[in-house]
mmCIF file with all atom_site columns, C-alpha atoms in Angstrom:
data_model
loop_
_atom_site.group_PDB
_atom_site.id
_atom_site.type_symbol
_atom_site.label_atom_id
_atom_site.label_alt_id
_atom_site.label_comp_id
_atom_site.label_asym_id
_atom_site.label_entity_id
_atom_site.label_seq_id
_atom_site.pdbx_PDB_ins_code
_atom_site.Cartn_x
_atom_site.Cartn_y
_atom_site.Cartn_z
_atom_site.occupancy
_atom_site.B_iso_or_equiv
_atom_site.pdbx_formal_charge
_atom_site.auth_seq_id
_atom_site.auth_comp_id
_atom_site.auth_asym_id
_atom_site.auth_atom_id
_atom_site.pdbx_PDB_model_num
ATOM 1   C CA . MET A 1 1   ? -256.032 -49.503 -15.997 1.00 93.00 ? 273 MET A CA 1
ATOM 2   C CA . PRO A 1 2   ? -252.640 -49.451 -15.622 1.00 98.00 ? 274 PRO A CA 1
ATOM 3   C CA . THR A 1 3   ? -251.025 -48.838 -12.390 1.00 98.00 ? 275 THR A CA 1
ATOM 4   C CA . ILE A 1 4   ? -247.354 -46.959 -11.430 1.00 98.00 ? 276 ILE A CA 1
ATOM 5   C CA . THR A 1 5   ? -245.999 -47.073 -8.092  1.00 97.00 ? 277 THR A CA 1
ATOM 6   C CA . ALA A 1 6   ? -244.628 -43.724 -6.679  1.00 96.00 ? 278 ALA A CA 1
ATOM 7   C CA . PHE A 1 7   ? -243.194 -42.778 -3.371  1.00 94.00 ? 279 PHE A CA 1
ATOM 8   C CA . GLU A 1 8   ? -244.919 -43.018 -0.315  1.00 92.00 ? 280 GLU A CA 1
ATOM 9   C CA . SER A 1 9   ? -243.111 -40.101 1.251   1.00 87.00 ? 281 SER A CA 1
ATOM 10  C CA . SER A 1 10  ? -241.413 -38.378 -2.087  1.00 82.00 ? 282 SER A CA 1
ATOM 11  C CA . PRO A 1 11  ? -237.667 -36.821 -1.129  1.00 82.00 ? 283 PRO A CA 1
ATOM 12  C CA . ASP A 1 12  ? -238.300 -34.023 -3.242  1.00 79.00 ? 284 ASP A CA 1
ATOM 13  C CA . ARG A 1 13  ? -241.228 -32.349 -0.788  1.00 78.00 ? 285 ARG A CA 1
ATOM 14  C CA . GLY A 1 14  ? -243.437 -32.183 -3.884  1.00 77.00 ? 286 GLY A CA 1
ATOM 15  C CA . ARG A 1 15  ? -241.431 -30.388 -6.212  1.00 82.00 ? 287 ARG A CA 1
ATOM 16  C CA . GLY A 1 16  ? -242.298 -32.843 -9.344  1.00 86.00 ? 288 GLY A CA 1
ATOM 17  C CA . GLN A 1 17  ? -238.920 -34.181 -9.744  1.00 89.00 ? 289 GLN A CA 1
ATOM 18  C CA . ALA A 1 18  ? -239.499 -37.811 -8.635  1.00 92.00 ? 290 ALA A CA 1
ATOM 19  C CA . ARG A 1 19  ? -239.266 -39.790 -11.948 1.00 95.00 ? 291 ARG A CA 1
ATOM 20  C CA . ASP A 1 20  ? -243.097 -40.955 -11.446 1.00 96.00 ? 292 ASP A CA 1
ATOM 21  C CA . MET A 1 21  ? -243.745 -37.693 -12.619 1.00 97.00 ? 293 MET A CA 1
ATOM 22  C CA . ARG A 1 22  ? -242.662 -38.082 -16.272 1.00 97.00 ? 294 ARG A CA 1
ATOM 23  C CA . VAL A 1 23  ? -245.152 -41.213 -16.395 1.00 98.00 ? 295 VAL A CA 1
ATOM 24  C CA . ARG A 1 24  ? -247.916 -38.836 -15.004 1.00 98.00 ? 296 ARG A CA 1
ATOM 25  C CA . TRP A 1 25  ? -247.154 -36.211 -17.385 1.00 98.00 ? 297 TRP A CA 1
ATOM 26  C CA . ALA A 1 26  ? -247.370 -39.172 -20.502 1.00 98.00 ? 298 ALA A CA 1
ATOM 27  C CA . PHE A 1 27  ? -250.406 -40.415 -18.858 1.00 98.00 ? 299 PHE A CA 1
ATOM 28  C CA . GLU A 1 28  ? -251.892 -36.660 -18.644 1.00 98.00 ? 300 GLU A CA 1
ATOM 29  C CA . GLU A 1 29  ? -250.684 -36.025 -22.235 1.00 98.00 ? 301 GLU A CA 1
ATOM 30  C CA . VAL A 1 30  ? -252.445 -39.055 -23.877 1.00 98.00 ? 302 VAL A CA 1
ATOM 31  C CA . GLY A 1 31  ? -255.897 -38.929 -21.847 1.00 98.00 ? 303 GLY A CA 1
ATOM 32  C CA . GLN A 1 32  ? -255.045 -42.446 -20.204 1.00 97.00 ? 304 GLN A CA 1
ATOM 33  C CA . PRO A 1 33  ? -256.515 -42.699 -16.858 1.00 97.00 ? 305 PRO A CA 1
ATOM 34  C CA . TYR A 1 34  ? -254.054 -44.835 -14.202 1.00 98.00 ? 306 TYR A CA 1
ATOM 35  C CA . ASP A 1 35  ? -253.511 -45.921 -10.379 1.00 97.00 ? 307 ASP A CA 1
ATOM 36  C CA . VAL A 1 36  ? -251.065 -45.378 -8.549  1.00 97.00 ? 308 VAL A CA 1
ATOM 37  C CA . ARG A 1 37  ? -249.679 -47.618 -5.519  1.00 97.00 ? 309 ARG A CA 1
ATOM 38  C CA . LEU A 1 38  ? -247.538 -45.846 -2.895  1.00 96.00 ? 310 LEU A CA 1
ATOM 39  C CA . VAL A 1 39  ? -244.607 -47.493 -1.666  1.00 96.00 ? 311 VAL A CA 1
ATOM 40  C CA . SER A 1 40  ? -242.297 -46.822 1.291   1.00 95.00 ? 312 SER A CA 1
ATOM 41  C CA . PHE A 1 41  ? -238.647 -46.796 1.128   1.00 94.00 ? 313 PHE A CA 1
ATOM 42  C CA . ALA A 1 42  ? -238.726 -50.212 3.110   1.00 96.00 ? 314 ALA A CA 1
ATOM 43  C CA . ALA A 1 43  ? -241.205 -51.535 0.733   1.00 97.00 ? 315 ALA A CA 1
ATOM 44  C CA . MET A 1 44  ? -239.231 -50.750 -2.352  1.00 96.00 ? 316 MET A CA 1
ATOM 45  C CA . LYS A 1 45  ? -236.192 -53.114 -1.427  1.00 96.00 ? 317 LYS A CA 1
ATOM 46  C CA . GLU A 1 46  ? -238.714 -56.138 -0.343  1.00 97.00 ? 318 GLU A CA 1
ATOM 47  C CA . PRO A 1 47  ? -238.977 -59.134 -2.759  1.00 97.00 ? 319 PRO A CA 1
ATOM 48  C CA . ALA A 1 48  ? -242.360 -58.204 -3.827  1.00 97.00 ? 320 ALA A CA 1
ATOM 49  C CA . HIS A 1 49  ? -241.007 -54.676 -5.572  1.00 97.00 ? 321 HIS A CA 1
ATOM 50  C CA . ARG A 1 50  ? -237.880 -56.072 -6.865  1.00 97.00 ? 322 ARG A CA 1
ATOM 51  C CA . ALA A 1 51  ? -239.793 -58.247 -8.670  1.00 97.00 ? 323 ALA A CA 1
ATOM 52  C CA . LEU A 1 52  ? -241.149 -55.450 -10.736 1.00 97.00 ? 324 LEU A CA 1
ATOM 53  C CA . HIS A 1 53  ? -238.131 -53.143 -10.369 1.00 98.00 ? 325 HIS A CA 1
ATOM 54  C CA . PRO A 1 54  ? -234.756 -55.383 -9.880  1.00 97.00 ? 326 PRO A CA 1
ATOM 55  C CA . PHE A 1 55  ? -233.059 -52.574 -8.481  1.00 97.00 ? 327 PHE A CA 1
ATOM 56  C CA . GLY A 1 56  ? -235.592 -51.061 -5.978  1.00 97.00 ? 328 GLY A CA 1
ATOM 57  C CA . GLN A 1 57  ? -236.790 -47.984 -7.254  1.00 96.00 ? 329 GLN A CA 1
ATOM 58  C CA . ILE A 1 58  ? -239.582 -46.266 -8.869  1.00 96.00 ? 330 ILE A CA 1
ATOM 59  C CA . PRO A 1 59  ? -241.379 -45.693 -10.844 1.00 98.00 ? 331 PRO A CA 1
ATOM 60  C CA . THR A 1 60  ? -243.092 -49.248 -12.107 1.00 98.00 ? 332 THR A CA 1
ATOM 61  C CA . TYR A 1 61  ? -245.633 -50.151 -14.365 1.00 98.00 ? 333 TYR A CA 1
ATOM 62  C CA . GLU A 1 62  ? -248.537 -52.897 -14.594 1.00 98.00 ? 334 GLU A CA 1
ATOM 63  C CA . ASP A 1 63  ? -250.872 -53.600 -17.286 1.00 97.00 ? 335 ASP A CA 1
ATOM 64  C CA . GLY A 1 64  ? -252.396 -56.995 -17.534 1.00 96.00 ? 336 GLY A CA 1
ATOM 65  C CA . ASP A 1 65  ? -249.570 -59.486 -17.632 1.00 96.00 ? 337 ASP A CA 1
ATOM 66  C CA . LEU A 1 66  ? -247.074 -56.779 -18.552 1.00 98.00 ? 338 LEU A CA 1
ATOM 67  C CA . ALA A 1 67  ? -244.479 -54.961 -15.883 1.00 98.00 ? 339 ALA A CA 1
ATOM 68  C CA . LEU A 1 68  ? -242.538 -52.346 -16.798 1.00 98.00 ? 340 LEU A CA 1
ATOM 69  C CA . PHE A 1 69  ? -239.551 -50.525 -14.827 1.00 98.00 ? 341 PHE A CA 1
ATOM 70  C CA . GLU A 1 70  ? -237.407 -47.388 -15.682 1.00 97.00 ? 342 GLU A CA 1
ATOM 71  C CA . SER A 1 71  ? -239.572 -44.246 -16.498 1.00 98.00 ? 343 SER A CA 1
ATOM 72  C CA . GLY A 1 72  ? -237.823 -43.986 -19.983 1.00 98.00 ? 344 GLY A CA 1
ATOM 73  C CA . ALA A 1 73  ? -238.789 -47.225 -21.199 1.00 98.00 ? 345 ALA A CA 1
ATOM 74  C CA . ILE A 1 74  ? -242.513 -46.813 -19.454 1.00 98.00 ? 346 ILE A CA 1
ATOM 75  C CA . VAL A 1 75  ? -242.953 -43.310 -21.413 1.00 98.00 ? 347 VAL A CA 1
ATOM 76  C CA . LEU A 1 76  ? -241.851 -44.885 -24.396 1.00 98.00 ? 348 LEU A CA 1
ATOM 77  C CA . HIS A 1 77  ? -244.443 -47.511 -24.293 1.00 98.00 ? 349 HIS A CA 1
ATOM 78  C CA . ILE A 1 78  ? -247.404 -45.206 -23.512 1.00 98.00 ? 350 ILE A CA 1
ATOM 79  C CA . ALA A 1 79  ? -246.532 -43.049 -26.290 1.00 98.00 ? 351 ALA A CA 1
ATOM 80  C CA . GLU A 1 80  ? -246.327 -45.888 -28.587 1.00 98.00 ? 352 GLU A CA 1
ATOM 81  C CA . ARG A 1 81  ? -249.594 -47.061 -27.350 1.00 97.00 ? 353 ARG A CA 1
ATOM 82  C CA . HIS A 1 82  ? -251.355 -43.887 -27.863 1.00 97.00 ? 354 HIS A CA 1
ATOM 83  C CA . ASP A 1 83  ? -251.535 -40.976 -30.158 1.00 97.00 ? 355 ASP A CA 1
ATOM 84  C CA . GLY A 1 84  ? -250.016 -37.638 -28.923 1.00 96.00 ? 356 GLY A CA 1
ATOM 85  C CA . LEU A 1 85  ? -246.445 -37.781 -27.844 1.00 98.00 ? 357 LEU A CA 1
ATOM 86  C CA . LEU A 1 86  ? -244.800 -39.395 -30.997 1.00 98.00 ? 358 LEU A CA 1
ATOM 87  C CA . PRO A 1 87  ? -244.953 -38.389 -34.631 1.00 97.00 ? 359 PRO A CA 1
ATOM 88  C CA . LYS A 1 88  ? -246.768 -40.277 -37.344 1.00 97.00 ? 360 LYS A CA 1
ATOM 89  C CA . ASP A 1 89  ? -244.037 -39.365 -39.656 1.00 97.00 ? 361 ASP A CA 1
ATOM 90  C CA . ALA A 1 90  ? -241.237 -42.622 -39.462 1.00 98.00 ? 362 ALA A CA 1
ATOM 91  C CA . ASN A 1 91  ? -238.248 -40.206 -39.172 1.00 98.00 ? 363 ASN A CA 1
ATOM 92  C CA . ALA A 1 92  ? -239.900 -37.651 -37.197 1.00 98.00 ? 364 ALA A CA 1
ATOM 93  C CA . ARG A 1 93  ? -240.509 -40.608 -34.357 1.00 98.00 ? 365 ARG A CA 1
ATOM 94  C CA . ALA A 1 94  ? -237.304 -42.002 -34.568 1.00 98.00 ? 366 ALA A CA 1
ATOM 95  C CA . ARG A 1 95  ? -235.662 -38.542 -34.062 1.00 98.00 ? 367 ARG A CA 1
ATOM 96  C CA . ALA A 1 96  ? -238.704 -37.936 -31.022 1.00 98.00 ? 368 ALA A CA 1
ATOM 97  C CA . ILE A 1 97  ? -236.920 -41.194 -29.476 1.00 98.00 ? 369 ILE A CA 1
ATOM 98  C CA . ALA A 1 98  ? -233.584 -40.221 -29.910 1.00 98.00 ? 370 ALA A CA 1
ATOM 99  C CA . TRP A 1 99  ? -234.346 -37.086 -27.855 1.00 98.00 ? 371 TRP A CA 1
ATOM 100 C CA . MET A 1 100 ? -235.948 -39.183 -25.190 1.00 98.00 ? 372 MET A CA 1
ATOM 101 C CA . PHE A 1 101 ? -232.270 -41.243 -25.284 1.00 98.00 ? 373 PHE A CA 1
ATOM 102 C CA . ALA A 1 102 ? -230.358 -38.029 -25.311 1.00 98.00 ? 374 ALA A CA 1
ATOM 103 C CA . ALA A 1 103 ? -232.395 -36.601 -22.204 1.00 98.00 ? 375 ALA A CA 1
ATOM 104 C CA . LEU A 1 104 ? -231.767 -39.530 -20.178 1.00 98.00 ? 376 LEU A CA 1
ATOM 105 C CA . SER A 1 105 ? -228.319 -40.755 -21.558 1.00 97.00 ? 377 SER A CA 1
ATOM 106 C CA . THR A 1 106 ? -226.442 -37.369 -22.187 1.00 98.00 ? 378 THR A CA 1
ATOM 107 C CA . VAL A 1 107 ? -228.244 -34.791 -20.452 1.00 98.00 ? 379 VAL A CA 1
ATOM 108 C CA . GLU A 1 108 ? -229.164 -36.007 -16.951 1.00 97.00 ? 380 GLU A CA 1
ATOM 109 C CA . PRO A 1 109 ? -226.409 -37.642 -15.646 1.00 97.00 ? 381 PRO A CA 1
ATOM 110 C CA . PRO A 1 110 ? -224.237 -34.541 -14.836 1.00 96.00 ? 382 PRO A CA 1
ATOM 111 C CA . ILE A 1 111 ? -227.208 -32.979 -13.989 1.00 95.00 ? 383 ILE A CA 1
ATOM 112 C CA . VAL A 1 112 ? -227.914 -35.736 -11.260 1.00 94.00 ? 384 VAL A CA 1
ATOM 113 C CA . GLU A 1 113 ? -224.148 -35.546 -9.991  1.00 94.00 ? 385 GLU A CA 1
ATOM 114 C CA . LEU A 1 114 ? -224.385 -31.757 -9.526  1.00 92.00 ? 386 LEU A CA 1
ATOM 115 C CA . SER A 1 115 ? -227.622 -32.451 -7.703  1.00 89.00 ? 387 SER A CA 1
ATOM 116 C CA . MET A 1 116 ? -226.531 -35.025 -5.543  1.00 87.00 ? 388 MET A CA 1
ATOM 117 C CA . ALA A 1 117 ? -223.587 -33.266 -4.881  1.00 89.00 ? 389 ALA A CA 1
ATOM 118 C CA . MET A 1 118 ? -225.507 -30.177 -3.703  1.00 84.00 ? 390 MET A CA 1
ATOM 119 C CA . MET A 1 119 ? -227.817 -32.180 -1.351  1.00 82.00 ? 391 MET A CA 1
ATOM 120 C CA . PHE A 1 120 ? -225.295 -34.498 0.260   1.00 86.00 ? 392 PHE A CA 1
ATOM 121 C CA . GLU A 1 121 ? -221.813 -32.964 0.000   1.00 87.00 ? 393 GLU A CA 1
ATOM 122 C CA . ARG A 1 122 ? -222.266 -29.386 1.442   1.00 82.00 ? 394 ARG A CA 1
ATOM 123 C CA . ASP A 1 123 ? -220.488 -30.349 4.291   1.00 85.00 ? 395 ASP A CA 1
ATOM 124 C CA . ARG A 1 124 ? -217.510 -31.984 2.946   1.00 88.00 ? 396 ARG A CA 1
ATOM 125 C CA . SER A 1 125 ? -213.919 -30.672 2.683   1.00 86.00 ? 397 SER A CA 1
ATOM 126 C CA . TRP A 1 126 ? -213.856 -31.237 -1.155  1.00 85.00 ? 398 TRP A CA 1
ATOM 127 C CA . TYR A 1 127 ? -217.118 -29.669 -1.862  1.00 86.00 ? 399 TYR A CA 1
ATOM 128 C CA . ALA A 1 128 ? -216.122 -26.142 -2.765  1.00 88.00 ? 400 ALA A CA 1
ATOM 129 C CA . GLU A 1 129 ? -213.381 -27.382 -4.964  1.00 90.00 ? 401 GLU A CA 1
ATOM 130 C CA . ARG A 1 130 ? -215.676 -29.922 -6.749  1.00 90.00 ? 402 ARG A CA 1
ATOM 131 C CA . LEU A 1 131 ? -218.620 -27.862 -7.276  1.00 90.00 ? 403 LEU A CA 1
ATOM 132 C CA . PRO A 1 132 ? -217.210 -25.557 -10.228 1.00 90.00 ? 404 PRO A CA 1
ATOM 133 C CA . GLY A 1 133 ? -216.404 -28.540 -12.194 1.00 94.00 ? 405 GLY A CA 1
ATOM 134 C CA . LEU A 1 134 ? -219.563 -30.677 -11.687 1.00 93.00 ? 406 LEU A CA 1
ATOM 135 C CA . GLN A 1 135 ? -221.444 -27.072 -12.696 1.00 93.00 ? 407 GLN A CA 1
ATOM 136 C CA . GLU A 1 136 ? -219.177 -26.802 -15.630 1.00 95.00 ? 408 GLU A CA 1
ATOM 137 C CA . HIS A 1 137 ? -220.133 -30.387 -16.871 1.00 95.00 ? 409 HIS A CA 1
ATOM 138 C CA . VAL A 1 138 ? -223.893 -29.048 -16.912 1.00 96.00 ? 410 VAL A CA 1
ATOM 139 C CA . ARG A 1 139 ? -222.919 -26.168 -18.633 1.00 96.00 ? 411 ARG A CA 1
ATOM 140 C CA . ILE A 1 140 ? -221.513 -27.785 -21.498 1.00 97.00 ? 412 ILE A CA 1
ATOM 141 C CA . ARG A 1 141 ? -224.391 -29.683 -22.097 1.00 98.00 ? 413 ARG A CA 1
ATOM 142 C CA . LEU A 1 142 ? -226.814 -26.504 -21.495 1.00 97.00 ? 414 LEU A CA 1
ATOM 143 C CA . GLY A 1 143 ? -224.673 -24.834 -23.985 1.00 97.00 ? 415 GLY A CA 1
ATOM 144 C CA . GLU A 1 144 ? -224.935 -27.667 -26.757 1.00 98.00 ? 416 GLU A CA 1
ATOM 145 C CA . LEU A 1 145 ? -228.604 -27.908 -26.187 1.00 98.00 ? 417 LEU A CA 1
ATOM 146 C CA . SER A 1 146 ? -229.205 -24.366 -26.346 1.00 97.00 ? 418 SER A CA 1
ATOM 147 C CA . ARG A 1 147 ? -227.473 -24.078 -29.780 1.00 97.00 ? 419 ARG A CA 1
ATOM 148 C CA . ARG A 1 148 ? -229.696 -26.794 -30.937 1.00 97.00 ? 420 ARG A CA 1
ATOM 149 C CA . LEU A 1 149 ? -232.872 -25.350 -29.767 1.00 97.00 ? 421 LEU A CA 1
ATOM 150 C CA . GLY A 1 150 ? -232.390 -21.747 -30.789 1.00 94.00 ? 422 GLY A CA 1
ATOM 151 C CA . LYS A 1 151 ? -235.599 -20.028 -31.123 1.00 94.00 ? 423 LYS A CA 1
ATOM 152 C CA . ALA A 1 152 ? -238.064 -22.991 -31.736 1.00 97.00 ? 424 ALA A CA 1
ATOM 153 C CA . ASP A 1 153 ? -240.457 -24.075 -29.051 1.00 98.00 ? 425 ASP A CA 1
ATOM 154 C CA . TRP A 1 154 ? -239.519 -27.314 -29.007 1.00 98.00 ? 426 TRP A CA 1
ATOM 155 C CA . LEU A 1 155 ? -236.678 -29.861 -30.068 1.00 98.00 ? 427 LEU A CA 1
ATOM 156 C CA . ASP A 1 156 ? -238.272 -31.193 -33.263 1.00 97.00 ? 428 ASP A CA 1
ATOM 157 C CA . GLY A 1 157 ? -241.281 -29.411 -34.538 1.00 95.00 ? 429 GLY A CA 1
ATOM 158 C CA . ALA A 1 158 ? -244.483 -30.379 -32.413 1.00 97.00 ? 430 ALA A CA 1
ATOM 159 C CA . PHE A 1 159 ? -244.214 -31.030 -28.666 1.00 98.00 ? 431 PHE A CA 1
ATOM 160 C CA . SER A 1 160 ? -243.341 -34.641 -28.344 1.00 98.00 ? 432 SER A CA 1
ATOM 161 C CA . ALA A 1 161 ? -242.183 -37.712 -25.650 1.00 98.00 ? 433 ALA A CA 1
ATOM 162 C CA . GLY A 1 162 ? -238.709 -36.283 -26.535 1.00 98.00 ? 434 GLY A CA 1
ATOM 163 C CA . ASP A 1 163 ? -239.420 -32.833 -24.818 1.00 98.00 ? 435 ASP A CA 1
ATOM 164 C CA . LEU A 1 164 ? -241.441 -34.347 -21.949 1.00 98.00 ? 436 LEU A CA 1
ATOM 165 C CA . MET A 1 165 ? -238.432 -36.189 -20.805 1.00 98.00 ? 437 MET A CA 1
ATOM 166 C CA . MET A 1 166 ? -235.975 -33.341 -21.409 1.00 98.00 ? 438 MET A CA 1
ATOM 167 C CA . VAL A 1 167 ? -237.912 -30.696 -19.539 1.00 98.00 ? 439 VAL A CA 1
ATOM 168 C CA . THR A 1 168 ? -238.515 -33.176 -16.634 1.00 97.00 ? 440 THR A CA 1
ATOM 169 C CA . VAL A 1 169 ? -234.389 -33.676 -16.831 1.00 97.00 ? 441 VAL A CA 1
ATOM 170 C CA . LEU A 1 170 ? -233.828 -29.803 -16.963 1.00 97.00 ? 442 LEU A CA 1
ATOM 171 C CA . ARG A 1 171 ? -236.353 -29.353 -14.071 1.00 96.00 ? 443 ARG A CA 1
ATOM 172 C CA . ARG A 1 172 ? -233.833 -30.700 -11.765 1.00 92.00 ? 444 ARG A CA 1
ATOM 173 C CA . LEU A 1 173 ? -231.438 -27.562 -12.241 1.00 93.00 ? 445 LEU A CA 1
ATOM 174 C CA . ASN A 1 174 ? -234.558 -25.304 -10.665 1.00 86.00 ? 446 ASN A CA 1
ATOM 175 C CA . SER A 1 175 ? -232.618 -24.945 -7.340  1.00 78.00 ? 447 SER A CA 1
ATOM 176 C CA . ALA A 1 176 ? -229.197 -24.786 -8.701  1.00 76.00 ? 448 ALA A CA 1
ATOM 177 C CA . GLY A 1 177 ? -229.718 -21.343 -10.709 1.00 84.00 ? 449 GLY A CA 1
ATOM 178 C CA . LEU A 1 178 ? -227.872 -22.289 -13.922 1.00 91.00 ? 450 LEU A CA 1
ATOM 179 C CA . LEU A 1 179 ? -231.070 -22.201 -16.141 1.00 94.00 ? 451 LEU A CA 1
ATOM 180 C CA . ASP A 1 180 ? -231.094 -18.718 -15.782 1.00 92.00 ? 452 ASP A CA 1
ATOM 181 C CA . GLU A 1 181 ? -227.559 -18.364 -17.741 1.00 95.00 ? 453 GLU A CA 1
ATOM 182 C CA . TYR A 1 182 ? -229.811 -19.808 -20.876 1.00 96.00 ? 454 TYR A CA 1
ATOM 183 C CA . PRO A 1 183 ? -232.840 -17.798 -21.220 1.00 96.00 ? 455 PRO A CA 1
ATOM 184 C CA . ASP A 1 184 ? -233.889 -19.997 -24.029 1.00 96.00 ? 456 ASP A CA 1
ATOM 185 C CA . ILE A 1 185 ? -233.912 -23.160 -21.994 1.00 97.00 ? 457 ILE A CA 1
ATOM 186 C CA . ALA A 1 186 ? -235.196 -21.854 -19.228 1.00 97.00 ? 458 ALA A CA 1
ATOM 187 C CA . ALA A 1 187 ? -238.260 -20.478 -21.523 1.00 97.00 ? 459 ALA A CA 1
ATOM 188 C CA . TYR A 1 188 ? -238.401 -23.909 -23.010 1.00 98.00 ? 460 TYR A CA 1
ATOM 189 C CA . VAL A 1 189 ? -238.978 -25.492 -19.438 1.00 97.00 ? 461 VAL A CA 1
ATOM 190 C CA . ALA A 1 190 ? -241.575 -22.842 -18.829 1.00 97.00 ? 462 ALA A CA 1
ATOM 191 C CA . ARG A 1 191 ? -243.678 -24.068 -21.919 1.00 98.00 ? 463 ARG A CA 1
ATOM 192 C CA . GLY A 1 192 ? -243.107 -27.458 -20.907 1.00 98.00 ? 464 GLY A CA 1
ATOM 193 C CA . GLU A 1 193 ? -244.287 -26.789 -17.408 1.00 98.00 ? 465 GLU A CA 1
ATOM 194 C CA . ALA A 1 194 ? -247.300 -24.557 -18.707 1.00 98.00 ? 466 ALA A CA 1
ATOM 195 C CA . ARG A 1 195 ? -248.923 -27.376 -20.420 1.00 98.00 ? 467 ARG A CA 1
ATOM 196 C CA . PRO A 1 196 ? -252.062 -28.227 -18.718 1.00 98.00 ? 468 PRO A CA 1
ATOM 197 C CA . ALA A 1 197 ? -251.118 -31.986 -18.682 1.00 98.00 ? 469 ALA A CA 1
ATOM 198 C CA . PHE A 1 198 ? -247.964 -31.039 -17.007 1.00 98.00 ? 470 PHE A CA 1
ATOM 199 C CA . ARG A 1 199 ? -250.133 -29.313 -14.184 1.00 98.00 ? 471 ARG A CA 1
ATOM 200 C CA . ARG A 1 200 ? -252.741 -32.138 -13.749 1.00 98.00 ? 472 ARG A CA 1
ATOM 201 C CA . ALA A 1 201 ? -249.391 -34.582 -13.468 1.00 97.00 ? 473 ALA A CA 1
ATOM 202 C CA . PHE A 1 202 ? -247.724 -32.036 -10.814 1.00 96.00 ? 474 PHE A CA 1
ATOM 203 C CA . ASP A 1 203 ? -250.753 -31.289 -8.711  1.00 95.00 ? 475 ASP A CA 1
ATOM 204 C CA . ALA A 1 204 ? -251.252 -35.185 -8.626  1.00 94.00 ? 476 ALA A CA 1
ATOM 205 C CA . GLN A 1 205 ? -247.787 -35.752 -6.925  1.00 92.00 ? 477 GLN A CA 1
ATOM 206 C CA . LEU A 1 206 ? -248.079 -32.727 -4.742  1.00 92.00 ? 478 LEU A CA 1
ATOM 207 C CA . ALA A 1 207 ? -251.352 -34.055 -3.585  1.00 91.00 ? 479 ALA A CA 1
ATOM 208 C CA . VAL A 1 208 ? -249.611 -37.240 -2.178  1.00 89.00 ? 480 VAL A CA 1
ATOM 209 C CA . PHE A 1 209 ? -246.721 -35.183 -0.717  1.00 85.00 ? 481 PHE A CA 1
ATOM 210 C CA . ASN A 1 210 ? -249.305 -32.670 1.064   1.00 86.00 ? 482 ASN A CA 1
ATOM 211 C CA . ALA A 1 211 ? -251.414 -36.131 2.153   1.00 83.00 ? 483 ALA A CA 1
ATOM 212 C CA . ALA A 1 212 ? -247.847 -37.535 3.667   1.00 77.00 ? 484 ALA A CA 1
ATOM 213 C CA . SER A 1 213 ? -247.458 -34.306 5.596   1.00 72.00 ? 485 SER A CA 1
ATOM 214 C CA . ARG A 1 214 ? -250.568 -33.891 7.235   1.00 73.00 ? 486 ARG A CA 1
ATOM 215 C CA . SER A 1 215 ? -250.432 -37.583 8.388   1.00 67.00 ? 487 SER A CA 1
#
């Protein structure tokens, strides 16, 4: 059975934004059972964990003699091994993978930059001046995505790994209020969150946070 690593005490406070959520969701979509090994922040920087993830982060993936890091690579590996996340048609499959890369390489960076500023720079003298620029960078990407999505339920036909990655990226904006400006994207995210596989993955990650909070 594959084993992934996740935060022992998640900084997202159980909101399903830690990157192991993407991998959990992928497993749930394809019906693949998995184990989770929880790691502390200190353990993530130890040699044993860095042997799996050279940058000392989560998640990692282990299955037999294969070890992977980076959530996108892990989700792609799961999608390639199991039915349900990539189309059978070769061209549609390639487009779904392109959307995975777009989520991680084009849409996520300005969202993460905004999120980090909102969490760690609020008391800085430059925060009020810097915030509008960060928000505008995100709005540009949301506008482009909105125009491409239009009235469709998913990015390219049926739900795929591209949608899974995009929804998890966009969910990082839940506390920023920007999704409210793009009703079609907000509805798109809500469709992803309504999938039973998403709910199972979310509940599994939340259970870890609740257990840590009680201990």
